[in-house]
PDB file of C-alpha atoms and ligand atoms in Angstrom:
ATOM      1  CA  MET A 201      60.865 121.636  96.378  1.00 82.00           C
ATOM      2  CA  LYS A 202      59.075 119.215  94.080  1.00 88.00           C
ATOM      3  CA  LYS A 203      60.400 119.199  90.532  1.00 92.00           C
ATOM      4  CA  ILE A 204      57.941 119.316  87.669  1.00 95.00           C
ATOM      5  CA  LEU A 205      59.007 118.768  84.065  1.00 97.00           C
ATOM      6  CA  VAL A 206      57.298 121.203  81.699  1.00 98.00           C
ATOM      7  CA  LEU A 207      57.522 120.067  78.068  1.00 98.00           C
ATOM      8  CA  GLU A 208      56.006 122.648  75.743  1.00 97.00           C
ATOM      9  CA  ASP A 209      57.459 124.028  72.519  1.00 96.00           C
ATOM     10  CA  GLU A 210      55.440 127.256  72.514  1.00 95.00           C
ATOM     11  CA  SER A 211      57.495 129.550  74.708  1.00 95.00           C
ATOM     12  CA  ASN A 212      54.591 131.777  75.767  1.00 93.00           C
ATOM     13  CA  ILE A 213      52.554 128.828  77.029  1.00 93.00           C
ATOM     14  CA  ARG A 214      55.654 127.338  78.657  1.00 95.00           C
ATOM     15  CA  SER A 215      56.436 130.558  80.559  1.00 93.00           C
ATOM     16  CA  PHE A 216      52.807 130.852  81.628  1.00 91.00           C
ATOM     17  CA  VAL A 217      52.902 127.324  83.065  1.00 94.00           C
ATOM     18  CA  VAL A 218      56.336 127.809  84.647  1.00 95.00           C
ATOM     19  CA  ILE A 219      55.335 131.078  86.352  1.00 92.00           C
ATOM     20  CA  ASN A 220      52.205 129.500  87.784  1.00 90.00           C
ATOM     21  CA  LEU A 221      54.009 126.387  89.029  1.00 92.00           C
ATOM     22  CA  ARG A 222      56.660 128.561  90.696  1.00 90.00           C
ATOM     23  CA  ARG A 223      53.939 130.618  92.324  1.00 85.00           C
ATOM     24  CA  SER A 224      52.460 127.378  93.705  1.00 84.00           C
ATOM     25  CA  GLY A 225      55.788 126.370  95.230  1.00 84.00           C
ATOM     26  CA  PHE A 226      57.089 123.911  92.641  1.00 89.00           C
ATOM     27  CA  GLU A 227      60.425 123.836  90.844  1.00 93.00           C
ATOM     28  CA  PRO A 228      59.719 123.731  87.090  1.00 95.00           C
ATOM     29  CA  ILE A 229      62.248 122.084  84.772  1.00 96.00           C
ATOM     30  CA  GLU A 230      61.685 123.434  81.252  1.00 97.00           C
ATOM     31  CA  ALA A 231      62.027 121.660  77.925  1.00 97.00           C
ATOM     32  CA  ALA A 232      61.077 122.854  74.440  1.00 97.00           C
ATOM     33  CA  SER A 233      61.383 119.530  72.615  1.00 97.00           C
ATOM     34  CA  GLY A 234      60.829 115.858  73.326  1.00 97.00           C
ATOM     35  CA  GLU A 235      64.541 115.056  73.206  1.00 96.00           C
ATOM     36  CA  GLU A 236      65.333 117.957  75.529  1.00 97.00           C
ATOM     37  CA  ALA A 237      62.695 116.709  77.978  1.00 97.00           C
ATOM     38  CA  LEU A 238      64.293 113.248  78.079  1.00 96.00           C
ATOM     39  CA  GLU A 239      67.735 114.837  78.565  1.00 95.00           C
ATOM     40  CA  LYS A 240      66.486 117.034  81.422  1.00 95.00           C
ATOM     41  CA  TRP A 241      64.845 114.036  83.023  1.00 94.00           C
ATOM     42  CA  LYS A 242      68.131 112.100  82.864  1.00 91.00           C
ATOM     43  CA  VAL A 243      69.892 114.786  84.900  1.00 92.00           C
ATOM     44  CA  ASN A 244      66.865 115.298  87.202  1.00 91.00           C
ATOM     45  CA  PRO A 245      65.757 111.757  88.066  1.00 88.00           C
ATOM     46  CA  ASP A 246      63.846 113.139  91.059  1.00 88.00           C
ATOM     47  CA  ILE A 247      61.223 114.819  88.861  1.00 92.00           C
ATOM     48  CA  CYS A 248      57.932 113.782  90.455  1.00 91.00           C
ATOM     49  CA  LEU A 249      55.531 114.934  87.758  1.00 95.00           C
ATOM     50  CA  ALA A 250      55.648 115.826  84.054  1.00 96.00           C
ATOM     51  CA  LEU A 251      53.407 118.072  81.979  1.00 97.00           C
ATOM     52  CA  LEU A 252      53.770 116.898  78.386  1.00 95.00           C
ATOM     53  CA  ASP A 253      52.551 118.799  75.358  1.00 93.00           C
ATOM     54  CA  VAL A 254      51.460 116.456  72.561  1.00 89.00           C
ATOM     55  CA  MET A 255      52.322 118.366  69.374  1.00 88.00           C
ATOM     56  CA  LEU A 256      56.076 118.967  69.283  1.00 92.00           C
ATOM     57  CA  PRO A 257      58.666 119.609  66.557  1.00 92.00           C
ATOM     58  CA  ASP A 258      60.510 116.319  67.125  1.00 94.00           C
ATOM     59  CA  ILE A 259      59.043 113.307  68.958  1.00 93.00           C
ATOM     60  CA  ASP A 260      55.506 113.819  70.219  1.00 90.00           C
ATOM     61  CA  GLY A 261      54.422 113.946  73.850  1.00 92.00           C
ATOM     62  CA  PHE A 262      52.883 110.477  73.732  1.00 90.00           C
ATOM     63  CA  GLU A 263      56.256 109.037  72.716  1.00 92.00           C
ATOM     64  CA  VAL A 264      57.981 110.895  75.569  1.00 95.00           C
ATOM     65  CA  CYS A 265      55.347 109.470  77.907  1.00 94.00           C
ATOM     66  CA  ARG A 266      55.911 105.960  76.542  1.00 92.00           C
ATOM     67  CA  ARG A 267      59.679 106.232  77.009  1.00 94.00           C
ATOM     68  CA  ILE A 268      59.332 107.498  80.584  1.00 94.00           C
ATOM     69  CA  ARG A 269      56.986 104.614  81.411  1.00 92.00           C
ATOM     70  CA  ALA A 270      59.169 102.087  79.558  1.00 91.00           C
ATOM     71  CA  SER A 271      61.932 102.910  82.035  1.00 90.00           C
ATOM     72  CA  GLY A 272      59.642 101.876  84.884  1.00 86.00           C
ATOM     73  CA  SER A 273      59.203 105.414  86.197  1.00 88.00           C
ATOM     74  CA  LYS A 274      56.094 106.040  88.241  1.00 85.00           C
ATOM     75  CA  MET A 275      56.204 109.825  88.033  1.00 91.00           C
ATOM     76  CA  GLY A 276      52.859 111.542  87.554  1.00 93.00           C
ATOM     77  CA  ILE A 277      52.206 112.408  83.908  1.00 94.00           C
ATOM     78  CA  ILE A 278      49.675 114.947  82.675  1.00 93.00           C
ATOM     79  CA  MET A 279      49.253 115.398  78.916  1.00 90.00           C
ATOM     80  CA  LEU A 280      48.591 118.907  77.613  1.00 90.00           C
ATOM     81  CA  THR A 281      46.405 118.425  74.585  1.00 84.00           C
ATOM     82  CA  ALA A 282      45.269 121.124  72.199  1.00 77.00           C
ATOM     83  CA  LYS A 283      42.743 118.970  70.460  1.00 65.00           C
ATOM     84  CA  ASN A 284      39.583 118.286  72.354  1.00 62.00           C
ATOM     85  CA  GLN A 285      39.206 114.847  70.852  1.00 56.00           C
ATOM     86  CA  GLU A 286      38.301 111.716  72.714  1.00 58.00           C
ATOM     87  CA  ILE A 287      40.854 109.687  70.782  1.00 60.00           C
ATOM     88  CA  ASP A 288      43.718 111.841  72.096  1.00 65.00           C
ATOM     89  CA  LYS A 289      42.553 111.474  75.670  1.00 63.00           C
ATOM     90  CA  VAL A 290      42.244 107.731  75.322  1.00 66.00           C
ATOM     91  CA  THR A 291      45.600 107.439  73.517  1.00 71.00           C
ATOM     92  CA  GLY A 292      47.194 109.493  76.286  1.00 64.00           C
ATOM     93  CA  LEU A 293      45.791 107.316  79.025  1.00 71.00           C
ATOM     94  CA  MET A 294      46.657 104.131  77.167  1.00 70.00           C
ATOM     95  CA  THR A 295      50.311 105.191  76.778  1.00 78.00           C
ATOM     96  CA  GLY A 296      50.565 105.544  80.547  1.00 86.00           C
ATOM     97  CA  ALA A 297      49.570 109.143  81.252  1.00 90.00           C
ATOM     98  CA  ASP A 298      47.626 109.684  84.475  1.00 89.00           C
ATOM     99  CA  ASP A 299      45.570 112.644  83.374  1.00 87.00           C
ATOM    100  CA  TYR A 300      45.164 115.214  80.626  1.00 85.00           C
ATOM    101  CA  VAL A 301      44.394 118.940  80.461  1.00 87.00           C
ATOM    102  CA  THR A 302      42.912 120.474  77.347  1.00 86.00           C
ATOM    103  CA  LYS A 303      44.330 123.781  76.122  1.00 86.00           C
ATOM    104  CA  PRO A 304      43.523 126.544  76.761  1.00 85.00           C
ATOM    105  CA  PHE A 305      43.500 126.032  80.516  1.00 86.00           C
ATOM    106  CA  SER A 306      43.434 128.476  83.416  1.00 86.00           C
ATOM    107  CA  PRO A 307      46.234 128.646  86.017  1.00 84.00           C
ATOM    108  CA  ALA A 308      43.702 127.486  88.637  1.00 84.00           C
ATOM    109  CA  GLU A 309      42.724 124.450  86.579  1.00 87.00           C
ATOM    110  CA  LEU A 310      46.334 123.456  85.979  1.00 90.00           C
ATOM    111  CA  THR A 311      47.409 123.777  89.617  1.00 87.00           C
ATOM    112  CA  ALA A 312      44.299 121.895  90.743  1.00 87.00           C
ATOM    113  CA  ARG A 313      45.194 118.982  88.453  1.00 91.00           C
ATOM    114  CA  VAL A 314      48.844 119.043  89.517  1.00 93.00           C
ATOM    115  CA  ASP A 315      47.901 119.143  93.217  1.00 88.00           C
ATOM    116  CA  ALA A 316      45.361 116.348  92.794  1.00 89.00           C
ATOM    117  CA  LEU A 317      47.897 114.124  91.057  1.00 90.00           C
ATOM    118  CA  ILE A 318      50.595 114.862  93.658  1.00 88.00           C
ATOM    119  CA  ARG A 319      48.092 113.872  96.354  1.00 83.00           C
ATOM    120  CA  ARG A 320      47.418 110.647  94.501  1.00 82.00           C
ATOM    121  CA  LEU A 321      51.153 110.021  94.215  1.00 78.00           C
ATOM    122  CA  GLY A 322      50.993 109.648  97.967  1.00 69.00           C
ATOM    123  CA  VAL A 323      53.151 112.527  99.158  1.00 48.00           C
ATOM    124  CA  GLY A 324      52.530 112.943 102.871  1.00 38.00           C
ATOM    125  CA  GLU A 325      50.879 109.534 103.188  1.00 43.00           C
ATOM    126  CA  ASP A 326      51.015 107.954 106.642  1.00 42.00           C
ATOM    127  CA  GLU A 327      54.173 105.850 106.636  1.00 43.00           C
ATOM    128  CA  ASN A 328      52.957 103.757 109.562  1.00 46.00           C
ATOM    129  CA  ALA A 329      49.684 102.720 107.950  1.00 51.00           C
ATOM    130  CA  THR A 330      49.061  99.026 107.249  1.00 58.00           C
ATOM    131  CA  ALA A 331      51.621  98.051 104.674  1.00 79.00           C
ATOM    132  CA  GLU A 332      50.192  94.897 103.136  1.00 86.00           C
ATOM    133  CA  ILE A 333      46.820  93.781 101.827  1.00 88.00           C
ATOM    134  CA  VAL A 334      46.477  90.189 100.654  1.00 90.00           C
ATOM    135  CA  SER A 335      43.621  89.039  98.423  1.00 92.00           C
ATOM    136  CA  GLY A 336      43.700  85.762  96.505  1.00 91.00           C
ATOM    137  CA  PRO A 337      46.967  85.620  94.531  1.00 94.00           C
ATOM    138  CA  PHE A 338      47.557  89.351  95.066  1.00 95.00           C
ATOM    139  CA  LEU A 339      49.775  91.105  97.571  1.00 95.00           C
ATOM    140  CA  LEU A 340      49.548  94.896  97.697  1.00 94.00           C
ATOM    141  CA  ASN A 341      52.259  96.735  99.586  1.00 90.00           C
ATOM    142  CA  THR A 342      51.048 100.253 100.363  1.00 82.00           C
ATOM    143  CA  ARG A 343      54.415 101.387 101.698  1.00 77.00           C
ATOM    144  CA  ASN A 344      56.315 100.497  98.535  1.00 81.00           C
ATOM    145  CA  ARG A 345      53.218 101.018  96.364  1.00 86.00           C
ATOM    146  CA  THR A 346      53.769  97.684  94.659  1.00 92.00           C
ATOM    147  CA  LEU A 347      51.523  94.828  93.603  1.00 96.00           C
ATOM    148  CA  GLU A 348      52.509  91.196  93.285  1.00 96.00           C
ATOM    149  CA  LYS A 349      50.508  88.371  91.754  1.00 96.00           C
ATOM    150  CA  ASN A 350      51.709  84.905  92.771  1.00 94.00           C
ATOM    151  CA  GLY A 351      54.938  86.524  93.912  1.00 94.00           C
ATOM    152  CA  GLN A 352      55.512  88.273  90.587  1.00 95.00           C
ATOM    153  CA  ARG A 353      55.750  92.060  90.642  1.00 95.00           C
ATOM    154  CA  LEU A 354      53.287  93.775  88.271  1.00 95.00           C
ATOM    155  CA  LYS A 355      54.197  97.157  86.787  1.00 93.00           C
ATOM    156  CA  LEU A 356      51.428  99.649  87.536  1.00 93.00           C
ATOM    157  CA  THR A 357      50.939 103.334  86.834  1.00 90.00           C
ATOM    158  CA  GLN A 358      49.960 105.540  89.780  1.00 86.00           C
ATOM    159  CA  ILE A 359      46.341 105.517  88.662  1.00 89.00           C
ATOM    160  CA  GLU A 360      46.304 101.738  88.348  1.00 93.00           C
ATOM    161  CA  TYR A 361      47.850 101.461  91.796  1.00 93.00           C
ATOM    162  CA  MET A 362      45.202 103.753  93.295  1.00 91.00           C
ATOM    163  CA  LEU A 363      42.471 101.758  91.571  1.00 94.00           C
ATOM    164  CA  ILE A 364      43.668  98.368  92.780  1.00 96.00           C
ATOM    165  CA  LYS A 365      44.204  99.770  96.286  1.00 92.00           C
ATOM    166  CA  LEU A 366      40.633 101.088  96.343  1.00 93.00           C
ATOM    167  CA  PHE A 367      39.278  97.700  95.264  1.00 95.00           C
ATOM    168  CA  MET A 368      41.466  95.608  97.555  1.00 93.00           C
ATOM    169  CA  GLU A 369      40.488  97.788 100.513  1.00 88.00           C
ATOM    170  CA  ASN A 370      36.804  97.172  99.683  1.00 89.00           C
ATOM    171  CA  PRO A 371      36.531  93.493  98.794  1.00 89.00           C
ATOM    172  CA  GLY A 372      33.125  92.363  97.541  1.00 91.00           C
ATOM    173  CA  LYS A 373      31.721  95.886  97.551  1.00 92.00           C
ATOM    174  CA  ALA A 374      30.057  97.109  94.335  1.00 94.00           C
ATOM    175  CA  MET A 375      31.441 100.553  93.570  1.00 94.00           C
ATOM    176  CA  SER A 376      29.843 102.995  91.160  1.00 94.00           C
ATOM    177  CA  ARG A 377      31.931 104.625  88.452  1.00 92.00           C
ATOM    178  CA  GLU A 378      31.162 108.001  90.083  1.00 89.00           C
ATOM    179  CA  ASP A 379      32.557 106.759  93.426  1.00 88.00           C
ATOM    180  CA  ILE A 380      35.647 105.365  91.729  1.00 91.00           C
ATOM    181  CA  LEU A 381      36.227 108.620  89.831  1.00 89.00           C
ATOM    182  CA  ALA A 382      35.907 110.656  93.046  1.00 82.00           C
ATOM    183  CA  ALA A 383      38.097 108.303  95.107  1.00 83.00           C
ATOM    184  CA  VAL A 384      40.925 107.963  92.600  1.00 86.00           C
ATOM    185  CA  TRP A 385      40.881 111.193  90.619  1.00 83.00           C
ATOM    186  CA  GLY A 386      39.512 113.432  93.382  1.00 73.00           C
ATOM    187  CA  SER A 387      36.237 115.270  93.622  1.00 63.00           C
ATOM    188  CA  ASP A 388      37.760 118.337  91.961  1.00 62.00           C
ATOM    189  CA  PHE A 389      38.468 116.347  88.799  1.00 66.00           C
ATOM    190  CA  ALA A 390      35.806 117.164  86.236  1.00 66.00           C
ATOM    191  CA  GLY A 391      36.483 113.951  84.410  1.00 70.00           C
ATOM    192  CA  GLU A 392      34.318 111.648  82.417  1.00 82.00           C
ATOM    193  CA  LEU A 393      33.148 108.264  83.611  1.00 86.00           C
ATOM    194  CA  LYS A 394      34.778 106.788  80.521  1.00 89.00           C
ATOM    195  CA  THR A 395      38.144 107.557  82.147  1.00 90.00           C
ATOM    196  CA  VAL A 396      37.273 104.954  84.776  1.00 93.00           C
ATOM    197  CA  ASP A 397      36.460 102.328  82.134  1.00 94.00           C
ATOM    198  CA  VAL A 398      39.646 103.013  80.166  1.00 93.00           C
ATOM    199  CA  ASN A 399      41.808 102.584  83.246  1.00 94.00           C
ATOM    200  CA  ILE A 400      39.942  99.513  84.491  1.00 96.00           C
ATOM    201  CA  ARG A 401      40.438  97.933  81.067  1.00 96.00           C
ATOM    202  CA  ARG A 402      44.152  98.645  81.244  1.00 95.00           C
ATOM    203  CA  LEU A 403      44.403  97.335  84.792  1.00 97.00           C
ATOM    204  CA  ARG A 404      42.597  94.129  83.843  1.00 97.00           C
ATOM    205  CA  ILE A 405      45.146  93.443  81.121  1.00 96.00           C
ATOM    206  CA  LYS A 406      47.793  93.437  83.834  1.00 97.00           C
ATOM    207  CA  ILE A 407      46.032  91.545  86.611  1.00 97.00           C
ATOM    208  CA  GLU A 408      43.524  89.156  85.040  1.00 97.00           C
ATOM    209  CA  ASN A 409      44.366  85.690  83.725  1.00 96.00           C
ATOM    210  CA  ASP A 410      41.983  86.440  80.842  1.00 96.00           C
ATOM    211  CA  PRO A 411      41.068  90.153  80.583  1.00 94.00           C
ATOM    212  CA  THR A 412      38.028  89.299  78.451  1.00 93.00           C
ATOM    213  CA  GLU A 413      36.675  87.092  81.276  1.00 95.00           C
ATOM    214  CA  PRO A 414      37.639  89.030  84.414  1.00 96.00           C
ATOM    215  CA  GLU A 415      37.640  86.960  87.614  1.00 95.00           C
ATOM    216  CA  TYR A 416      39.029  89.494  90.077  1.00 96.00           C
ATOM    217  CA  LEU A 417      37.889  92.920  88.918  1.00 97.00           C
ATOM    218  CA  THR A 418      34.356  92.181  87.821  1.00 96.00           C
ATOM    219  CA  THR A 419      31.745  94.391  86.171  1.00 95.00           C
ATOM    220  CA  VAL A 420      28.532  95.263  87.997  1.00 94.00           C
ATOM    221  CA  TRP A 421      26.322  95.905  85.004  1.00 93.00           C
ATOM    222  CA  GLY A 422      24.773  99.362  84.772  1.00 91.00           C
ATOM    223  CA  TYR A 423      26.577 100.434  87.944  1.00 93.00           C
ATOM    224  CA  GLY A 424      30.298  99.998  88.167  1.00 95.00           C
ATOM    225  CA  TYR A 425      32.872  97.474  89.323  1.00 97.00           C
ATOM    226  CA  LYS A 426      33.668  95.196  92.209  1.00 96.00           C
ATOM    227  CA  TRP A 427      36.649  93.315  93.597  1.00 96.00           C
ATOM    228  CA  GLY A 428      35.172  89.888  93.345  1.00 84.00           C
ATOM    229  CA  TYR A 429      37.779  87.923  95.156  1.00 60.00           C
TER     230      TYR A 429
HETATM  231 CA1  LIG B 794      52.954 122.262  70.815  1.00 72.69          CA
END
């Protein structure tokens, strides 16, 4: 059973999430504080996805997210945010979260997001599919889900990996932000197009020689983006 870390200090919300995850066939690992979440993760390194509340009594959810990512973990991370503010969403995505859900949310909405992210994490992906895509200085290995530039491994989040894979599989093709959103986040993700821009910006910082003058992941003005190599 897939383990999902549920970090939420309000016990009623936590039980609501836990019950619904169990019902959907997951194994929830509960934590009521940031420190507890990191402890639970240490003893359950096979956690594949984390739901992180932002406002907590000790360290906030963004900090937990940062620490998980700092360790190199590629687990899926969904932030649970109470405040419907753009800045929180952007902060969450910039600290390495893959998605966010605004409270209050319905059980259906939560499971849909969890399922979509698990799909993106590649569970059940064809192991015999082509393993390597080469483009310019880049080597993408779809079996290990890794990206190298000039032989140097680049650390990517799951979303960044899905983005670069989409582009490298479609070299030279202009892709609209709507297409990118649907391909990477799934058609059931009622996200904003800005999410695409935020993640492209972050990806460029990692892959471009000069992120302000992108050579590989170029902008198609008024439309979207293209893998220009
Ligand atoms: Ca809280």
